[in-house]
CSV table of C-alpha atoms and ligand atoms in Angstrom, one decimal:
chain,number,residue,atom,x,y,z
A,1,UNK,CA,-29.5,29.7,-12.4
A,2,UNK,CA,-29.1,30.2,-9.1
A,3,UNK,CA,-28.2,26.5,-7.1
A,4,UNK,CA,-30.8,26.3,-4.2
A,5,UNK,CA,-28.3,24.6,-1.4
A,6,UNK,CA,-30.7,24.9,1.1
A,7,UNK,CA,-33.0,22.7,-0.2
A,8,UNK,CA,-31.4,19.5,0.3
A,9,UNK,CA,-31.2,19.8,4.4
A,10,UNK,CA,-35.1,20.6,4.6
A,11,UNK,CA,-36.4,17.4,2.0
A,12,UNK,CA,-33.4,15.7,4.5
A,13,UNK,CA,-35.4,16.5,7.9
A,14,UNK,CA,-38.6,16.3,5.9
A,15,UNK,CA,-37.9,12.7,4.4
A,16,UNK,CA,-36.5,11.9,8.7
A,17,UNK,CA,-39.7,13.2,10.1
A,18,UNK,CA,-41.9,10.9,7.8
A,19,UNK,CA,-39.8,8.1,8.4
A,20,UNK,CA,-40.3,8.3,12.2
A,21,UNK,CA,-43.8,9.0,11.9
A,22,UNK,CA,-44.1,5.7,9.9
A,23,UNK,CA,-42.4,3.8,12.9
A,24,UNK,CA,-39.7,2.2,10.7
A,25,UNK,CA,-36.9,1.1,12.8
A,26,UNK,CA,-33.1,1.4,11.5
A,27,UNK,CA,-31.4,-2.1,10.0
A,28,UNK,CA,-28.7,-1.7,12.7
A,29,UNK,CA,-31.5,-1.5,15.5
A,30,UNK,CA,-32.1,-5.0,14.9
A,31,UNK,CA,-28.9,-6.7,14.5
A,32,UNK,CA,-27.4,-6.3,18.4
A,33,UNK,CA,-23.6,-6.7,18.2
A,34,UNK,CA,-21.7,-8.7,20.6
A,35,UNK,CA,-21.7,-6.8,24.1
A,36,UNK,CA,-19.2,-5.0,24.5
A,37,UNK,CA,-16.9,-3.4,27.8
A,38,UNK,CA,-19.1,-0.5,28.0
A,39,UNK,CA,-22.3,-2.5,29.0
A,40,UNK,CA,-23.2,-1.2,32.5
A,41,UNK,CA,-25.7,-3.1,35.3
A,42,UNK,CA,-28.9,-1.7,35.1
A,43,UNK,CA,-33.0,-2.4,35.9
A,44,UNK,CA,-34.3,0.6,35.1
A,45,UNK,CA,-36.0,1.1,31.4
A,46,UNK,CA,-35.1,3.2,28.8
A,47,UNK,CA,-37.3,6.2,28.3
A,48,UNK,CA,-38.3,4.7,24.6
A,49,UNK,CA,-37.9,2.2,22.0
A,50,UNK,CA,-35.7,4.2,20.1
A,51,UNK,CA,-33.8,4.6,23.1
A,52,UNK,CA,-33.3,0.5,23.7
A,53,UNK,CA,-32.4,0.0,20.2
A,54,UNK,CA,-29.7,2.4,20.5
A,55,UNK,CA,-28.4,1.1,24.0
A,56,UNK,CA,-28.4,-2.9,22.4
A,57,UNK,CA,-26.1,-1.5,19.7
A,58,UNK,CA,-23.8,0.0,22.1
A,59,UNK,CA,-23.5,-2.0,24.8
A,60,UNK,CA,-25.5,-5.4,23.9
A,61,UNK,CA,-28.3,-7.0,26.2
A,62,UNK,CA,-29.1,-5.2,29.4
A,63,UNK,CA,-27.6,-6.8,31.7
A,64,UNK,CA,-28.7,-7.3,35.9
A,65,UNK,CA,-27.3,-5.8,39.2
A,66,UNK,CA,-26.3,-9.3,40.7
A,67,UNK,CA,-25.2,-12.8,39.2
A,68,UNK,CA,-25.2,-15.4,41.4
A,69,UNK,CA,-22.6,-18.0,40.5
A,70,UNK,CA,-22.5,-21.9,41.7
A,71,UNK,CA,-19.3,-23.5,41.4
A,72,UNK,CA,-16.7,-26.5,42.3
A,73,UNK,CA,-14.3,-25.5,44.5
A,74,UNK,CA,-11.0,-24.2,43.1
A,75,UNK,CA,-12.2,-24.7,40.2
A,76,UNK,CA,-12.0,-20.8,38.9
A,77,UNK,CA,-9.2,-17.6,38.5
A,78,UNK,CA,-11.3,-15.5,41.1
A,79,UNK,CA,-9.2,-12.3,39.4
A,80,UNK,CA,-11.3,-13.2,36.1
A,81,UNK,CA,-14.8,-12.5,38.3
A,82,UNK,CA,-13.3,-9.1,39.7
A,83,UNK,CA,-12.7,-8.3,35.7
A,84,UNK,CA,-15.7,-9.3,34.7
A,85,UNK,CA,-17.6,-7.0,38.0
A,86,UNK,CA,-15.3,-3.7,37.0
A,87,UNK,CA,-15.8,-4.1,33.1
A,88,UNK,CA,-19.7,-5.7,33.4
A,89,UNK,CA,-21.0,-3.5,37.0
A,90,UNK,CA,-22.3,-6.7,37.4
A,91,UNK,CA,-21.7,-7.9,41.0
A,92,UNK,CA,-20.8,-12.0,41.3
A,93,UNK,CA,-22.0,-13.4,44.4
A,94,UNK,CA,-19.9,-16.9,44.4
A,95,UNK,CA,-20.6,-20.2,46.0
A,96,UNK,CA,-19.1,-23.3,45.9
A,97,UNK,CA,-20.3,-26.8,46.2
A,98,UNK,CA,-18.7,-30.2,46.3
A,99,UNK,CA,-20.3,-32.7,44.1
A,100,UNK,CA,-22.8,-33.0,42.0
A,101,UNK,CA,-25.3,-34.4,44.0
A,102,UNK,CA,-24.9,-32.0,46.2
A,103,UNK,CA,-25.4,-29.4,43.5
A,104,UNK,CA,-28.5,-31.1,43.0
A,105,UNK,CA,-29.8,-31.7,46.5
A,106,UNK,CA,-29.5,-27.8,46.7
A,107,UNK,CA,-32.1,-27.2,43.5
A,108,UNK,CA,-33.8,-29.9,44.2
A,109,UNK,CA,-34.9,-28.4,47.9
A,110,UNK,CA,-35.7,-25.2,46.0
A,111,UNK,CA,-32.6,-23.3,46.2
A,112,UNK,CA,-34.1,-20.7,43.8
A,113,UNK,CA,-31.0,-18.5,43.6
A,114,UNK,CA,-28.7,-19.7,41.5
A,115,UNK,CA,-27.8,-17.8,38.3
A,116,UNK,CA,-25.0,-20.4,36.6
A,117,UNK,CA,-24.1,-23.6,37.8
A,118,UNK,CA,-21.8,-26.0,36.6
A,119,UNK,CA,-23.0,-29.8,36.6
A,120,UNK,CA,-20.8,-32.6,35.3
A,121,UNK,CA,-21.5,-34.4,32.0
A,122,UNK,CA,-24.3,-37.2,33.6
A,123,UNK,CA,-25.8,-34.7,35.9
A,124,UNK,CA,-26.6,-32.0,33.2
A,125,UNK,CA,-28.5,-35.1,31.5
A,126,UNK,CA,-30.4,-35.5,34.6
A,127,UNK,CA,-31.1,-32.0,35.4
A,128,UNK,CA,-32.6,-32.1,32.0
A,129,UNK,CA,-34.9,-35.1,33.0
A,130,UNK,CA,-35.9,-33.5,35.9
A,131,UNK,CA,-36.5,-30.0,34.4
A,132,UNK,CA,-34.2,-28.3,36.5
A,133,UNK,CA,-32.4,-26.4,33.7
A,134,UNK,CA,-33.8,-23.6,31.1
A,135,UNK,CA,-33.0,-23.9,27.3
A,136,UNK,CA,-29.9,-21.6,26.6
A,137,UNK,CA,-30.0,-19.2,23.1
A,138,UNK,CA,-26.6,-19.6,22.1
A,139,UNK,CA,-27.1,-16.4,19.9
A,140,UNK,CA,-26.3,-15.0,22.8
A,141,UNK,CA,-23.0,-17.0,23.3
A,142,UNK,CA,-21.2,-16.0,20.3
A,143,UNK,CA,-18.0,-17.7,21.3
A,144,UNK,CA,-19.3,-20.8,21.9
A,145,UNK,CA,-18.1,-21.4,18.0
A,146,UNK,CA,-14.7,-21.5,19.7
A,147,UNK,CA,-15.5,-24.7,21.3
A,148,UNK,CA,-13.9,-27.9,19.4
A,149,UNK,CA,-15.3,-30.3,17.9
A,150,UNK,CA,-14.3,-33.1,20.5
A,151,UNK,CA,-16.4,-31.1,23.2
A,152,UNK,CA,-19.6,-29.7,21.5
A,153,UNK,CA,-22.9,-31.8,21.1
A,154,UNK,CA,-22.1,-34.6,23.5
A,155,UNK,CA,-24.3,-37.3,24.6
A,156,UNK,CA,-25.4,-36.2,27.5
A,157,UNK,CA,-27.3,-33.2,25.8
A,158,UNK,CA,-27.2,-33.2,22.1
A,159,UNK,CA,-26.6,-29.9,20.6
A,160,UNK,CA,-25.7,-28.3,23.8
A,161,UNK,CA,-29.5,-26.9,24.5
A,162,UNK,CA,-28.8,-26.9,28.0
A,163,UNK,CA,-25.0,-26.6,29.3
A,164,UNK,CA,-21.9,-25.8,27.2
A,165,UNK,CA,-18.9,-26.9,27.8
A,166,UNK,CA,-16.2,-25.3,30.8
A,167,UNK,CA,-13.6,-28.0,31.2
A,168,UNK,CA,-12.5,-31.6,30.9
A,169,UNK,CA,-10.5,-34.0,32.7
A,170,UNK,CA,-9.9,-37.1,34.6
A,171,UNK,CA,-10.2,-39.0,38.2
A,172,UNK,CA,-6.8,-40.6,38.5
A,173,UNK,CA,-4.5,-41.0,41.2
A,174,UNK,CA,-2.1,-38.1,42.6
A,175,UNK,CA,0.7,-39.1,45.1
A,176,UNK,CA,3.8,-37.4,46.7
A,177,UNK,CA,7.3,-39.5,44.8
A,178,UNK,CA,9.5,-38.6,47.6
A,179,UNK,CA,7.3,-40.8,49.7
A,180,UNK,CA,5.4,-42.9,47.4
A,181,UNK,CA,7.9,-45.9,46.4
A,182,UNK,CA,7.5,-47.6,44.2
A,183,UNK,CA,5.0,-45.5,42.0
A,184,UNK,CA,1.0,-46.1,41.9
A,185,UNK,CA,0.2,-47.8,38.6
A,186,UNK,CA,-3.3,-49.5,40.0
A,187,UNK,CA,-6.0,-48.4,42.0
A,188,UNK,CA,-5.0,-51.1,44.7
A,189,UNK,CA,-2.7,-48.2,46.3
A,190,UNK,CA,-5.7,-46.9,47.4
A,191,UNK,CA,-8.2,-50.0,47.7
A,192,UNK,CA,-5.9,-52.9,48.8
A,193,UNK,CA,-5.2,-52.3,52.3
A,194,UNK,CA,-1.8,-54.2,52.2
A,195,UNK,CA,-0.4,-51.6,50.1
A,196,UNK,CA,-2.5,-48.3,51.2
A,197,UNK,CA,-1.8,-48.7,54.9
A,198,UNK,CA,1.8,-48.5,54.3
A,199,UNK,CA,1.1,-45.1,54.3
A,200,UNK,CA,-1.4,-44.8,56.5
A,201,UNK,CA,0.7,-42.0,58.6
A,202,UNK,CA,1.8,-39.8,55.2
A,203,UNK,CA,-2.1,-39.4,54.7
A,204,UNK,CA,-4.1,-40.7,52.2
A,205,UNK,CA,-7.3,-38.4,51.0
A,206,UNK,CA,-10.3,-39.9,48.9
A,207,UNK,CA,-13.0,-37.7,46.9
A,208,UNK,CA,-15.8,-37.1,48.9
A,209,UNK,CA,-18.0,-38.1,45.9
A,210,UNK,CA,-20.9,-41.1,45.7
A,211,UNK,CA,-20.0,-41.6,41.8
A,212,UNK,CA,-16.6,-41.1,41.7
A,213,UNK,CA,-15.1,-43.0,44.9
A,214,UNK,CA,-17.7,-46.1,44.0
A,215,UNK,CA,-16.4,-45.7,40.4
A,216,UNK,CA,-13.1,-46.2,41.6
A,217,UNK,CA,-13.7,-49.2,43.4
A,218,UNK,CA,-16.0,-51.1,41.0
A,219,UNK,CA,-13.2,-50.6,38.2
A,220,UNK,CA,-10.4,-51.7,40.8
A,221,UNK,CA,-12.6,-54.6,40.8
A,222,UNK,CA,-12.8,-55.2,37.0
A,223,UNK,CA,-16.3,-53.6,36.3
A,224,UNK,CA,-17.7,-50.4,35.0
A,225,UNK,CA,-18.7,-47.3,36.4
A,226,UNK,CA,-21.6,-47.5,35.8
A,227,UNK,CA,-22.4,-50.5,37.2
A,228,UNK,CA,-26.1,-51.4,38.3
A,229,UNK,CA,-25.6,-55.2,39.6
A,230,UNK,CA,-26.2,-55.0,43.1
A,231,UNK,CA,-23.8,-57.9,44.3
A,232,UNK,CA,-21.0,-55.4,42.0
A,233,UNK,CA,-22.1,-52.7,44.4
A,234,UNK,CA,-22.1,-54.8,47.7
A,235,UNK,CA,-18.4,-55.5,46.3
A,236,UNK,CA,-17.3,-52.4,45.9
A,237,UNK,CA,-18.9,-51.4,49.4
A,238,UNK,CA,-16.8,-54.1,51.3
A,239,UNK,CA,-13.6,-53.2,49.5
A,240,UNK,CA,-14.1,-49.4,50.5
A,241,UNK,CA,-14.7,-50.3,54.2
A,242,UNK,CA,-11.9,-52.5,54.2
A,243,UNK,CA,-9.7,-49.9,53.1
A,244,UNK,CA,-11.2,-46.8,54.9
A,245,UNK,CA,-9.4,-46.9,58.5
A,246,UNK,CA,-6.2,-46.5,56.6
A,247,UNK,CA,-7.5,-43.5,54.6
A,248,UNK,CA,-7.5,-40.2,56.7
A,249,UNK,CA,-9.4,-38.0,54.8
A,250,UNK,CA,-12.9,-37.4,52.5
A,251,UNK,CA,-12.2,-34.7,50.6
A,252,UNK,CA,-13.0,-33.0,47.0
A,253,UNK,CA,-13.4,-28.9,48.4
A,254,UNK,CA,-10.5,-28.7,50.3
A,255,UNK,CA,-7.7,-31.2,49.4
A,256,UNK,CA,-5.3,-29.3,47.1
A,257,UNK,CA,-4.5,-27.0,49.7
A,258,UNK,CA,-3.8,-29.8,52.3
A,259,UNK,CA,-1.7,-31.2,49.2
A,260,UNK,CA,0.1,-28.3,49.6
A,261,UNK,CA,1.2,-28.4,53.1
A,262,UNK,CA,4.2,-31.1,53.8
A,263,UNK,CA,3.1,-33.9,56.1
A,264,UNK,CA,-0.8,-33.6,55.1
A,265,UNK,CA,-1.4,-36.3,52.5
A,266,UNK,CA,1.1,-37.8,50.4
A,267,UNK,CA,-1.6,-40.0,48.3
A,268,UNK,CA,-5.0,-39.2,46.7
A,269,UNK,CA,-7.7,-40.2,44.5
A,270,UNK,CA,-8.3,-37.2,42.5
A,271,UNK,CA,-8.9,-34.9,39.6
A,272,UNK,CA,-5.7,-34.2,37.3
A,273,UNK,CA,-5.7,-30.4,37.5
A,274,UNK,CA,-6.0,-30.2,41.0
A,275,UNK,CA,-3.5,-32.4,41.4
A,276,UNK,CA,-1.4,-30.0,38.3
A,277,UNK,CA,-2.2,-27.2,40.5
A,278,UNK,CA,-0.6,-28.8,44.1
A,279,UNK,CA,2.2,-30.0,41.9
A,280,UNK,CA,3.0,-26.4,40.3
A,281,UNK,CA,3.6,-25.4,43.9
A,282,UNK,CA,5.2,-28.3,45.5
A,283,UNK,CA,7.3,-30.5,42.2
A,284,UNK,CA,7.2,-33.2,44.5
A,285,UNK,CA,3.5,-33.8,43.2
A,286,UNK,CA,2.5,-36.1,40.7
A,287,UNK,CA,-0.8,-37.3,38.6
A,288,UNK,CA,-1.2,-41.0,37.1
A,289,UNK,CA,-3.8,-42.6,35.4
A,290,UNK,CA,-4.4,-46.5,37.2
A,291,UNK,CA,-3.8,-49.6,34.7
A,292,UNK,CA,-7.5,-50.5,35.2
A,293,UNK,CA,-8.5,-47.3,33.7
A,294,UNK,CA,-10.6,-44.1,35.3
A,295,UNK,CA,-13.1,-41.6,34.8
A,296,UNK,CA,-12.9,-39.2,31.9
A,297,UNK,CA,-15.4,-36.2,32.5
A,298,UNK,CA,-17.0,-32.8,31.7
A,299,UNK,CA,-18.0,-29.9,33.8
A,300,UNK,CA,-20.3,-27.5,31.8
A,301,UNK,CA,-21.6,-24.1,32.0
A,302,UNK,CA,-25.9,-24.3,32.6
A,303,UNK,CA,-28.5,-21.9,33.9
A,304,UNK,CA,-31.1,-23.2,36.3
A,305,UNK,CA,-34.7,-22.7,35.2
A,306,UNK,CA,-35.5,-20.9,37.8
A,307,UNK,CA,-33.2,-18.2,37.2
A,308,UNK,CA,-34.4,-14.9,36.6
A,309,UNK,CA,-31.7,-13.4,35.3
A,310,UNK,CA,-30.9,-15.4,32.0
A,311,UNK,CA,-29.5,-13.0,29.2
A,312,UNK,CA,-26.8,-11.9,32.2
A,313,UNK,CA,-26.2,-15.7,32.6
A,314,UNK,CA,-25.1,-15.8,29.3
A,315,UNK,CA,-23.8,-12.9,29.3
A,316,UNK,CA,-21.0,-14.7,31.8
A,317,UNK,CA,-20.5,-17.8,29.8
A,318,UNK,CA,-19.8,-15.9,26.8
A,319,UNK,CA,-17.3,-13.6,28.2
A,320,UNK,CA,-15.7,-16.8,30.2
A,321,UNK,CA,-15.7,-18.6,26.6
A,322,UNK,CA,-13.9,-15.4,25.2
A,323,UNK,CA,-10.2,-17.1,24.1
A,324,UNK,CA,-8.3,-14.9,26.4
A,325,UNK,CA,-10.2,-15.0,29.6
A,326,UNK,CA,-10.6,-18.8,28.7
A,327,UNK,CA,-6.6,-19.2,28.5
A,328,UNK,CA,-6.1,-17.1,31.2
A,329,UNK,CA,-8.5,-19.5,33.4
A,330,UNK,CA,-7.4,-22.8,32.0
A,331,UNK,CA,-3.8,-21.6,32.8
A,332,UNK,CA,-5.2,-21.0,36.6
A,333,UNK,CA,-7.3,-24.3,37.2
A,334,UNK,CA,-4.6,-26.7,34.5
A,335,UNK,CA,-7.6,-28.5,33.2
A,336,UNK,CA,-8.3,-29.2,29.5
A,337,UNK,CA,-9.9,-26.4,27.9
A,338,UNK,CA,-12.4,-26.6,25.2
A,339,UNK,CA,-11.9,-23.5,23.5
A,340,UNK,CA,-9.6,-24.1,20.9
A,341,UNK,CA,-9.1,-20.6,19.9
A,342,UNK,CA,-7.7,-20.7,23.5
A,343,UNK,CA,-4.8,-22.8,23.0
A,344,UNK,CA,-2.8,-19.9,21.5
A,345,UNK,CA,-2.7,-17.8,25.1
A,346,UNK,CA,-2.2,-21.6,27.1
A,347,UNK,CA,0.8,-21.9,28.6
A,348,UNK,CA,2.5,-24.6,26.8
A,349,UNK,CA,3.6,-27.0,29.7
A,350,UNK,CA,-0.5,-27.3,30.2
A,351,UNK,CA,-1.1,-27.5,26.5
A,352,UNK,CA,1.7,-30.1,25.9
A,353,UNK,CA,1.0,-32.5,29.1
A,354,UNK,CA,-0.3,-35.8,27.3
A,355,UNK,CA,-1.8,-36.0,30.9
A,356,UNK,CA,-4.2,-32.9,30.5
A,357,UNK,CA,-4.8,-32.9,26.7
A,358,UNK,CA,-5.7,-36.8,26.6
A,359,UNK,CA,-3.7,-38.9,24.1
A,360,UNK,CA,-5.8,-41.7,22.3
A,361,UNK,CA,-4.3,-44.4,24.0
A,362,UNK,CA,-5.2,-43.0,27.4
A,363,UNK,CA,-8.7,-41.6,26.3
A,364,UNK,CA,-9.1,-45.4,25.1
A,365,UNK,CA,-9.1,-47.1,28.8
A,366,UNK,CA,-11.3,-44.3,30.4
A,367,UNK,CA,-14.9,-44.2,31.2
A,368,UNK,CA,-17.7,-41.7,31.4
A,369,UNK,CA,-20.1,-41.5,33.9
A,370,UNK,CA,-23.6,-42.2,33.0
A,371,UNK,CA,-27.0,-41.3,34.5
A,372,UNK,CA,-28.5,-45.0,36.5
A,373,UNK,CA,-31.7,-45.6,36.3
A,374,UNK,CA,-33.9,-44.4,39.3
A,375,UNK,CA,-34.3,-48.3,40.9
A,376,UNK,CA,-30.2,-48.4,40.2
A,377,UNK,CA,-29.5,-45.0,41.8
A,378,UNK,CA,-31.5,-46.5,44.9
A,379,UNK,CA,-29.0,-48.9,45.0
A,380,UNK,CA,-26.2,-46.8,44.4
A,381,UNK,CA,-27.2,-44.3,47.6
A,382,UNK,CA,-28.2,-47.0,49.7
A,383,UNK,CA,-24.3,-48.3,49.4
A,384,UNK,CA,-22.9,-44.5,50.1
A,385,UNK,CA,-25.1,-44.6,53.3
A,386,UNK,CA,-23.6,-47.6,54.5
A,387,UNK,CA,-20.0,-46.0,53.4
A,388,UNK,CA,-20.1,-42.9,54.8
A,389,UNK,CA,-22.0,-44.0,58.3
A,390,UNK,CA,-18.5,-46.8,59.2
B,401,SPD,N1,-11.5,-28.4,41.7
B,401,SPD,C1,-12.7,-28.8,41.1
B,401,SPD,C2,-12.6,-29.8,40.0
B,401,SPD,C3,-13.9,-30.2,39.5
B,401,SPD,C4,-13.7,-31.5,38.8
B,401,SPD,N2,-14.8,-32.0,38.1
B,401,SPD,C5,-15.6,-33.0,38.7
B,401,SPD,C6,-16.0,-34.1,37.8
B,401,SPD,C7,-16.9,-35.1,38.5
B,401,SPD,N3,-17.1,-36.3,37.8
């Protein structure tokens, strides 16, 4: 007999044609892969369904023209957004802001622009409150099972609905040791005029921040920082005034580079990997944590809900979560990371410093900042007004 090859291809394209006619869609079509290099910036919609299947499993979720990205200052490896633009098409358009109330003035007055912003721990909590951030999918941030244990489903927002974690750190003290003699080990080099005016002419900055600088004082004074008694916060307003005509500057934006430059500042209330980062350039440099204790904190990765342009939000966070691009950040900025698949590409002097990656001991005399309570926060702002207008 004679063997009819042909047949199979024909029942083949018969079997295909019935298949499409029935609408079925392919297993693969529904299981989108992670994105991958390829995907390319685009609005315009594919000529079919068949067509948008195929695309997701090439290149993942379509992804927008424009991301428009709201950060701390110095507080990213600008090289990583120019990789992410030439891999992505995506263009960044990156602002910086310089506290977290000022983050949230700028939303609050209906800054509608904003793509990702990065809110510390107590502020993510209430943005929440307020509404002012969208639930993320974090099936779409498939590297967000990198992130340890230590930094995942914190109390601010339990099981990281809303933010995921970018780094960690602490508010401590930095100071210059060829001028600084002997050593800071209290907050009263900056607070107790007798001791900060000695160096009144090498410069001493501040952070220009309501919750840190008021932190700093209340637990000079012995109380937390989150203090709500109002006499605690009178307190710590007279202590500040006392001490602010020896200070020279308010700063949180722009300090590390005026760390940088001999004669600027030689002490400053500040955050450790700034102070890593002026201290990589000038050795002189050093970061300590005050006997009275500090402020332990976490900036975090969210998406405004007003943000129109979601899946390329988290898009962003994923590829920023991605253990290289992480490391390669975290070895830029020197802050805690919380990627732990990250630690292998870490440079080692970050990775090792018991002043980055928190020991117990030090963890144990650190606070974090909470959200206060709205007749609290009156307080609170009331006291900044009084500090900033002297
Ligand atoms: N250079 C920017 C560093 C940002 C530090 N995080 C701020 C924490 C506020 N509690």
């Amino acid at each position: 007999m004679k063997k009819r090859f042909w047949l199979f291809p024909v029942l083949l394209a018969l079997l295909l044609v019935a298949a499409q006619c029935a609408g079925g869609a392919t297993p693969q079509a529904t299981q989108a892969p992670p994105a991958t290099e390829e995907a390319m910036a685009t609005e315009e919609a594919p000529a079919t369904e068949e067509a948008v299947a195929t695309e997701e499993v090439a290149a993942g979720p379509e992804l927008a023209k424009e991301l428009y990205v709201f950060n701390w200052a110095d507080y990213i490896d600008e090289e990583l957004l120019t990789m992410y633009e030439e891999e992505t098409g995506v263009k960044i358009i990156y602002d910086t802001f310089d506290s977290n109330e000022d983050l949230l003035a700028k939303l609050q007055a209906g800054a509608t622009g904003y793509d990702v912003i990065f809110p510390s721990d107590y502020m993510v909590a209430q943005m929440i409150e307020l509404g002012l951030l969208a639930e993320l999918d974090l099936n779409n941030i498939p590297n967000f099972q990198y992130v340890a244990d230590f930094n995942k489903n914190p109390a601010y927002d339990p099981g990281n609905k809303y933010s995921v974690p970018y780094f960690w750190g602490t508010t401590g003290i930095g100071y210059d040791t060829s001028v600084v003699d002997p050593p800071p080990d209290s907050w009263a080099w900056i607070f107790d005029p007798e001791v900060a005016c000695q160096y009144q002419d090498g410069g001493i900055n501040v952070l220009d921040d309501e919750r840190e600088l008021i932190g700093a004082a209340l637990k000079y004074l012995g109380y937390s920082v989150n203090d709500t008694d109002e006499a605690h916060l009178n307190e710590a307003r007279d202590v500040i005034l006392a001490a602010k005509p020896c200070w020279k500057t308010f700063d949180s934006s722009g300090y590390i580079d005026n760390l940088m430059i001999p004669g600027e500042i030689v002490l400053t209330h500040g955050w450790n990997g700034d102070v890593f980062v002026a201290a990589a350039e000038n050795e002189n440099w050093a970061y300590v944590m005050p006997k009275e204790g500090g402020v332990v904190w976490q900036d975090n990765f969210a998406i405004p809900a007003s943000s129109t342009r979601k899946a390329t939000a988290e898009h962003f966070i994923n590829w920023l979560l991605d253990p290289e691009h992480n490391a390669q950040n975290t070895n830029y900025v020197w802050y805690a990371s919380p990627v732990e698949a990250a630690k292998e590409f870490i440079d080692p002097e970050i990775l090792e410093d018991p002043a980055i990656y928190l020991d117990e001991e030090t963890l144990s005399r650190l606070e974090w900042i909470e959200p206060l309570p709205g007749d609290a926060l009156a307080i609170w702002d009331r006291v900044w007004t009084e500090i900033k207008a002297q």
